Amino acid sequence: MSAHLQPTGSAYFIAKETEVAETHTLSVLVDNEPGVLARVIGLFSGRGYNIESLTVSETEHQAHLSRITIVTRGTPHVLDQIKNQLERLVPVHRVVDLTVRAGTLGHDRPVERELALVKVHGSGDHRVEALRLADAFRASVIDANIDHFVFEITGKSSKIEQFIAIMKPLGLIEVCRTGIAAMNRGPQGM
C-alpha cells in the first residue's frame, strides 16, 4: 500500500469512494447524569468522527433527561454507524436524525438556530456603521460603552457567519457561539 493510501485511523477512510459526505443534525435524548456527555463525545473522537456543533441542556427536569444536539458530517454509511453506536450507549434513550426526519416530512432541513455574542470596537464612523448593520441583522446591543459593543444575534448559522464577516473590518474583538439548537416542524415530538 502506498503511503498516501494508508488508513488514517478515521472511520471516514472506510467509506465507499462513491458516497458523498453530508451534514446531518442528530438529536440524542440521554439521562442527565455525570459522564454521559463524555461518553457521547468519546464515541465520536474514538472513531475519528467530527462534531461540527454540539449543544446540550436538561429538557425534562422531572425525568432527569437532557437533549444533546450534534451536527456532524459523513457519508450515509458513516452517519448510520454513528446513529447505531449512539443507540447502543446505556444512558441514551433515543437518537433521531433530524435531517432525515425533516426530509420525510417534506422539508429541506429541521428548524435550526444558533445564538452568538459578538464584541466589536465602537468608535467614530465605525460605531455608527456597526449599529446600522446590527439593526439590519436584528442583532441586539446587550452591552455598550464609548469604545465597544456586545451584540446578541440569533438565527441560522449562515446569518451569524455573515454578521461576523461584516463586523471584522469594523473592529471585531471576540465571538462566542452557542452551537445549533434544532427540532423538526410539525406536531410530533422527538
PDB file of C-alpha atoms in Angstrom:
ATOM      1  CA  MET A   1       0.000   0.000   0.000  1.00  0.00           C
ATOM      2  CA  SER A   2       1.432   3.394  -0.918  1.00  0.00           C
ATOM      3  CA  ALA A   3       1.958   5.988   1.786  1.00  0.00           C
ATOM      4  CA  HIS A   4      -0.870   8.240   0.616  1.00  0.00           C
ATOM      5  CA  LEU A   5      -3.451   5.414   0.713  1.00  0.00           C
ATOM      6  CA  GLN A   6      -2.720   4.226   4.244  1.00  0.00           C
ATOM      7  CA  PRO A   7      -5.609   4.294   6.729  1.00  0.00           C
ATOM      8  CA  THR A   8      -5.679   7.406   8.873  1.00  0.00           C
ATOM      9  CA  GLY A   9      -7.349   5.866  11.918  1.00  0.00           C
ATOM     10  CA  SER A  10     -10.535   7.678  10.958  1.00  0.00           C
ATOM     11  CA  ALA A  11     -13.784   5.910  10.059  1.00  0.00           C
ATOM     12  CA  TYR A  12     -14.046   8.231   7.071  1.00  0.00           C
ATOM     13  CA  PHE A  13     -11.328   6.172   5.329  1.00  0.00           C
ATOM     14  CA  ILE A  14     -13.542   3.072   5.080  1.00  0.00           C
ATOM     15  CA  ALA A  15     -16.377   4.891   3.322  1.00  0.00           C
ATOM     16  CA  LYS A  16     -17.112   3.871  -0.205  1.00  0.00           C
ATOM     17  CA  GLU A  17     -15.479   6.208  -2.709  1.00  0.00           C
ATOM     18  CA  THR A  18     -18.828   6.773  -4.424  1.00  0.00           C
ATOM     19  CA  GLU A  19     -20.557   8.077  -1.284  1.00  0.00           C
ATOM     20  CA  VAL A  20     -20.710  11.817  -0.797  1.00  0.00           C
ATOM     21  CA  ALA A  21     -20.343  13.339   2.688  1.00  0.00           C
ATOM     22  CA  GLU A  22     -23.452  15.031   4.053  1.00  0.00           C
ATOM     23  CA  THR A  23     -24.082  17.248   7.059  1.00  0.00           C
ATOM     24  CA  HIS A  24     -26.740  15.915   9.445  1.00  0.00           C
ATOM     25  CA  THR A  25     -28.226  17.172  12.700  1.00  0.00           C
ATOM     26  CA  LEU A  26     -28.785  14.485  15.322  1.00  0.00           C
ATOM     27  CA  SER A  27     -30.877  14.837  18.453  1.00  0.00           C
ATOM     28  CA  VAL A  28     -29.980  12.479  21.295  1.00  0.00           C
ATOM     29  CA  LEU A  29     -32.120  12.089  24.429  1.00  0.00           C
ATOM     30  CA  VAL A  30     -29.981  10.951  27.369  1.00  0.00           C
ATOM     31  CA  ASP A  31     -30.047  10.587  31.148  1.00  0.00           C
ATOM     32  CA  ASN A  32     -28.914  13.790  32.815  1.00  0.00           C
ATOM     33  CA  GLU A  33     -26.082  12.331  34.865  1.00  0.00           C
ATOM     34  CA  PRO A  34     -22.323  12.893  35.181  1.00  0.00           C
ATOM     35  CA  GLY A  35     -20.174  11.397  32.425  1.00  0.00           C
ATOM     36  CA  VAL A  36     -22.878  10.956  29.764  1.00  0.00           C
ATOM     37  CA  LEU A  37     -21.637  13.803  27.566  1.00  0.00           C
ATOM     38  CA  ALA A  38     -18.074  12.493  27.878  1.00  0.00           C
ATOM     39  CA  ARG A  39     -19.223   9.054  26.704  1.00  0.00           C
ATOM     40  CA  VAL A  40     -21.036  10.512  23.693  1.00  0.00           C
ATOM     41  CA  ILE A  41     -18.055  12.684  22.746  1.00  0.00           C
ATOM     42  CA  GLY A  42     -15.723   9.736  23.341  1.00  0.00           C
ATOM     43  CA  LEU A  43     -17.701   7.710  20.826  1.00  0.00           C
ATOM     44  CA  PHE A  44     -17.059  10.396  18.201  1.00  0.00           C
ATOM     45  CA  SER A  45     -13.395  11.022  18.971  1.00  0.00           C
ATOM     46  CA  GLY A  46     -12.544   7.339  19.394  1.00  0.00           C
ATOM     47  CA  ARG A  47     -13.754   6.572  15.889  1.00  0.00           C
ATOM     48  CA  GLY A  48     -12.474   9.696  14.174  1.00  0.00           C
ATOM     49  CA  TYR A  49     -15.899  11.288  13.626  1.00  0.00           C
ATOM     50  CA  ASN A  50     -16.019  15.072  13.636  1.00  0.00           C
ATOM     51  CA  ILE A  51     -18.511  17.174  15.593  1.00  0.00           C
ATOM     52  CA  GLU A  52     -19.237  20.492  13.856  1.00  0.00           C
ATOM     53  CA  SER A  53     -21.627  21.745  16.544  1.00  0.00           C
ATOM     54  CA  LEU A  54     -22.646  20.448  19.967  1.00  0.00           C
ATOM     55  CA  THR A  55     -25.270  21.733  22.382  1.00  0.00           C
ATOM     56  CA  VAL A  56     -26.649  20.060  25.472  1.00  0.00           C
ATOM     57  CA  SER A  57     -29.187  21.038  28.088  1.00  0.00           C
ATOM     58  CA  GLU A  58     -31.596  19.429  30.505  1.00  0.00           C
ATOM     59  CA  THR A  59     -35.000  19.388  28.805  1.00  0.00           C
ATOM     60  CA  GLU A  60     -37.136  17.312  31.174  1.00  0.00           C
ATOM     61  CA  HIS A  61     -36.254  18.195  34.756  1.00  0.00           C
ATOM     62  CA  GLN A  62     -38.652  15.724  36.446  1.00  0.00           C
ATOM     63  CA  ALA A  63     -37.422  12.800  34.306  1.00  0.00           C
ATOM     64  CA  HIS A  64     -33.755  13.920  34.564  1.00  0.00           C
ATOM     65  CA  LEU A  65     -33.339  13.900  30.780  1.00  0.00           C
ATOM     66  CA  SER A  66     -31.082  16.040  28.633  1.00  0.00           C
ATOM     67  CA  ARG A  67     -31.102  16.644  24.904  1.00  0.00           C
ATOM     68  CA  ILE A  68     -27.831  16.675  23.006  1.00  0.00           C
ATOM     69  CA  THR A  69     -27.912  18.233  19.550  1.00  0.00           C
ATOM     70  CA  ILE A  70     -24.967  17.232  17.372  1.00  0.00           C
ATOM     71  CA  VAL A  71     -24.165  18.460  13.880  1.00  0.00           C
ATOM     72  CA  THR A  72     -21.785  16.066  12.153  1.00  0.00           C
ATOM     73  CA  ARG A  73     -20.616  15.322   8.654  1.00  0.00           C
ATOM     74  CA  GLY A  74     -20.082  11.978   6.962  1.00  0.00           C
ATOM     75  CA  THR A  75     -21.148   9.611   4.238  1.00  0.00           C
ATOM     76  CA  PRO A  76     -24.502   7.851   4.649  1.00  0.00           C
ATOM     77  CA  HIS A  77     -22.591   4.742   5.800  1.00  0.00           C
ATOM     78  CA  VAL A  78     -20.675   6.676   8.468  1.00  0.00           C
ATOM     79  CA  LEU A  79     -23.826   8.508   9.613  1.00  0.00           C
ATOM     80  CA  ASP A  80     -25.622   5.166  10.037  1.00  0.00           C
ATOM     81  CA  GLN A  81     -22.666   3.885  12.080  1.00  0.00           C
ATOM     82  CA  ILE A  82     -22.785   6.961  14.303  1.00  0.00           C
ATOM     83  CA  LYS A  83     -26.532   6.566  14.954  1.00  0.00           C
ATOM     84  CA  ASN A  84     -26.244   2.826  15.632  1.00  0.00           C
ATOM     85  CA  GLN A  85     -23.332   3.278  18.032  1.00  0.00           C
ATOM     86  CA  LEU A  86     -25.086   6.120  19.871  1.00  0.00           C
ATOM     87  CA  GLU A  87     -28.203   3.955  20.316  1.00  0.00           C
ATOM     88  CA  ARG A  88     -26.088   1.263  21.995  1.00  0.00           C
ATOM     89  CA  LEU A  89     -24.834   3.569  24.762  1.00  0.00           C
ATOM     90  CA  VAL A  90     -26.657   2.734  28.009  1.00  0.00           C
ATOM     91  CA  PRO A  91     -27.716   6.274  29.065  1.00  0.00           C
ATOM     92  CA  VAL A  92     -29.117   7.025  25.559  1.00  0.00           C
ATOM     93  CA  HIS A  93     -32.917   6.799  25.319  1.00  0.00           C
ATOM     94  CA  ARG A  94     -33.428   7.886  21.725  1.00  0.00           C
ATOM     95  CA  VAL A  95     -31.462   9.040  18.678  1.00  0.00           C
ATOM     96  CA  VAL A  96     -33.256  10.970  15.939  1.00  0.00           C
ATOM     97  CA  ASP A  97     -31.602  12.114  12.721  1.00  0.00           C
ATOM     98  CA  LEU A  98     -33.451  15.413  12.378  1.00  0.00           C
ATOM     99  CA  THR A  99     -32.144  15.878   8.828  1.00  0.00           C
ATOM    100  CA  VAL A 100     -33.640  12.569   7.660  1.00  0.00           C
ATOM    101  CA  ARG A 101     -36.868  13.207   9.598  1.00  0.00           C
ATOM    102  CA  ALA A 102     -37.201  16.664   8.009  1.00  0.00           C
ATOM    103  CA  GLY A 103     -36.905  15.036   4.578  1.00  0.00           C
ATOM    104  CA  THR A 104     -39.668  12.535   5.344  1.00  0.00           C
ATOM    105  CA  LEU A 105     -41.871  15.435   6.473  1.00  0.00           C
ATOM    106  CA  GLY A 106     -41.250  17.268   3.183  1.00  0.00           C
ATOM    107  CA  HIS A 107     -38.779  19.865   4.444  1.00  0.00           C
ATOM    108  CA  ASP A 108     -35.191  20.561   3.404  1.00  0.00           C
ATOM    109  CA  ARG A 109     -33.820  20.874   6.948  1.00  0.00           C
ATOM    110  CA  PRO A 110     -35.067  20.933  10.517  1.00  0.00           C
ATOM    111  CA  VAL A 111     -35.543  24.298  12.221  1.00  0.00           C
ATOM    112  CA  GLU A 112     -32.019  25.224  13.335  1.00  0.00           C
ATOM    113  CA  ARG A 113     -30.984  28.279  15.295  1.00  0.00           C
ATOM    114  CA  GLU A 114     -27.849  29.477  16.998  1.00  0.00           C
ATOM    115  CA  LEU A 115     -27.088  32.354  19.345  1.00  0.00           C
ATOM    116  CA  ALA A 116     -23.872  34.348  19.265  1.00  0.00           C
ATOM    117  CA  LEU A 117     -22.368  37.149  21.322  1.00  0.00           C
ATOM    118  CA  VAL A 118     -20.193  39.397  19.166  1.00  0.00           C
ATOM    119  CA  LYS A 119     -17.895  42.056  20.638  1.00  0.00           C
ATOM    120  CA  VAL A 120     -16.943  44.911  18.295  1.00  0.00           C
ATOM    121  CA  HIS A 121     -14.911  48.115  18.716  1.00  0.00           C
ATOM    122  CA  GLY A 122     -17.284  51.037  18.545  1.00  0.00           C
ATOM    123  CA  SER A 123     -15.827  54.468  17.973  1.00  0.00           C
ATOM    124  CA  GLY A 124     -16.084  57.108  15.259  1.00  0.00           C
ATOM    125  CA  ASP A 125     -17.663  56.235  11.926  1.00  0.00           C
ATOM    126  CA  HIS A 126     -17.297  52.535  12.676  1.00  0.00           C
ATOM    127  CA  ARG A 127     -19.616  52.977  15.673  1.00  0.00           C
ATOM    128  CA  VAL A 128     -22.472  54.272  13.536  1.00  0.00           C
ATOM    129  CA  GLU A 129     -21.880  51.633  10.847  1.00  0.00           C
ATOM    130  CA  ALA A 130     -21.764  48.787  13.400  1.00  0.00           C
ATOM    131  CA  LEU A 131     -25.078  49.927  14.891  1.00  0.00           C
ATOM    132  CA  ARG A 132     -26.670  50.270  11.438  1.00  0.00           C
ATOM    133  CA  LEU A 133     -25.568  46.785  10.384  1.00  0.00           C
ATOM    134  CA  ALA A 134     -26.611  45.269  13.708  1.00  0.00           C
ATOM    135  CA  ASP A 135     -30.073  46.727  13.196  1.00  0.00           C
ATOM    136  CA  ALA A 136     -30.235  45.259   9.665  1.00  0.00           C
ATOM    137  CA  PHE A 137     -29.354  41.819  11.087  1.00  0.00           C
ATOM    138  CA  ARG A 138     -31.749  42.258  14.031  1.00  0.00           C
ATOM    139  CA  ALA A 139     -28.888  41.954  16.489  1.00  0.00           C
ATOM    140  CA  SER A 140     -29.451  43.453  19.940  1.00  0.00           C
ATOM    141  CA  VAL A 141     -26.970  45.589  21.829  1.00  0.00           C
ATOM    142  CA  ILE A 142     -26.638  43.929  25.231  1.00  0.00           C
ATOM    143  CA  ASP A 143     -23.586  45.862  26.446  1.00  0.00           C
ATOM    144  CA  ALA A 144     -22.062  49.097  25.279  1.00  0.00           C
ATOM    145  CA  ASN A 145     -19.690  51.801  26.347  1.00  0.00           C
ATOM    146  CA  ILE A 146     -17.744  54.517  24.497  1.00  0.00           C
ATOM    147  CA  ASP A 147     -15.285  52.098  22.873  1.00  0.00           C
ATOM    148  CA  HIS A 148     -17.123  48.802  22.235  1.00  0.00           C
ATOM    149  CA  PHE A 149     -20.421  46.956  21.806  1.00  0.00           C
ATOM    150  CA  VAL A 150     -21.526  43.436  22.599  1.00  0.00           C
ATOM    151  CA  PHE A 151     -24.220  42.303  20.200  1.00  0.00           C
ATOM    152  CA  GLU A 152     -26.531  39.333  20.650  1.00  0.00           C
ATOM    153  CA  ILE A 153     -27.661  37.711  17.415  1.00  0.00           C
ATOM    154  CA  THR A 154     -29.873  34.682  16.884  1.00  0.00           C
ATOM    155  CA  GLY A 155     -30.583  32.869  13.652  1.00  0.00           C
ATOM    156  CA  LYS A 156     -29.322  30.320  11.177  1.00  0.00           C
ATOM    157  CA  SER A 157     -25.583  29.673  11.302  1.00  0.00           C
ATOM    158  CA  SER A 158     -25.207  31.247   7.860  1.00  0.00           C
ATOM    159  CA  LYS A 159     -26.715  34.518   9.149  1.00  0.00           C
ATOM    160  CA  ILE A 160     -24.316  34.541  12.088  1.00  0.00           C
ATOM    161  CA  GLU A 161     -21.360  33.843   9.765  1.00  0.00           C
ATOM    162  CA  GLN A 162     -22.395  36.794   7.578  1.00  0.00           C
ATOM    163  CA  PHE A 163     -22.730  39.094  10.589  1.00  0.00           C
ATOM    164  CA  ILE A 164     -19.290  38.120  11.884  1.00  0.00           C
ATOM    165  CA  ALA A 165     -17.738  38.647   8.430  1.00  0.00           C
ATOM    166  CA  ILE A 166     -19.306  42.094   8.155  1.00  0.00           C
ATOM    167  CA  MET A 167     -18.111  43.089  11.638  1.00  0.00           C
ATOM    168  CA  LYS A 168     -14.465  42.059  11.005  1.00  0.00           C
ATOM    169  CA  PRO A 169     -13.465  45.231   9.139  1.00  0.00           C
ATOM    170  CA  LEU A 170     -15.295  47.335  11.743  1.00  0.00           C
ATOM    171  CA  GLY A 171     -13.155  46.002  14.595  1.00  0.00           C
ATOM    172  CA  LEU A 172     -14.331  42.543  15.613  1.00  0.00           C
ATOM    173  CA  ILE A 173     -12.819  41.704  19.011  1.00  0.00           C
ATOM    174  CA  GLU A 174     -14.378  38.427  20.121  1.00  0.00           C
ATOM    175  CA  VAL A 175     -17.109  35.917  19.256  1.00  0.00           C
ATOM    176  CA  CYS A 176     -18.849  33.354  21.457  1.00  0.00           C
ATOM    177  CA  ARG A 177     -21.337  30.954  19.834  1.00  0.00           C
ATOM    178  CA  THR A 178     -23.758  28.518  21.456  1.00  0.00           C
ATOM    179  CA  GLY A 179     -23.900  25.842  18.782  1.00  0.00           C
ATOM    180  CA  ILE A 180     -27.045  24.762  16.981  1.00  0.00           C
ATOM    181  CA  ALA A 181     -30.348  24.028  18.674  1.00  0.00           C
ATOM    182  CA  ALA A 182     -32.725  22.166  16.352  1.00  0.00           C
ATOM    183  CA  MET A 183     -36.094  20.455  16.065  1.00  0.00           C
ATOM    184  CA  ASN A 184     -38.401  19.407  13.264  1.00  0.00           C
ATOM    185  CA  ARG A 185     -41.515  21.204  12.121  1.00  0.00           C
ATOM    186  CA  GLY A 186     -44.917  19.650  12.729  1.00  0.00           C
ATOM    187  CA  PRO A 187     -46.947  18.491  15.720  1.00  0.00           C
ATOM    188  CA  GLN A 188     -44.825  15.415  16.544  1.00  0.00           C
ATOM    189  CA  GLY A 189     -42.161  15.455  19.242  1.00  0.00           C
ATOM    190  CA  MET A 190     -38.781  13.825  19.125  1.00  0.00           C
TER     191      MET A 190
END
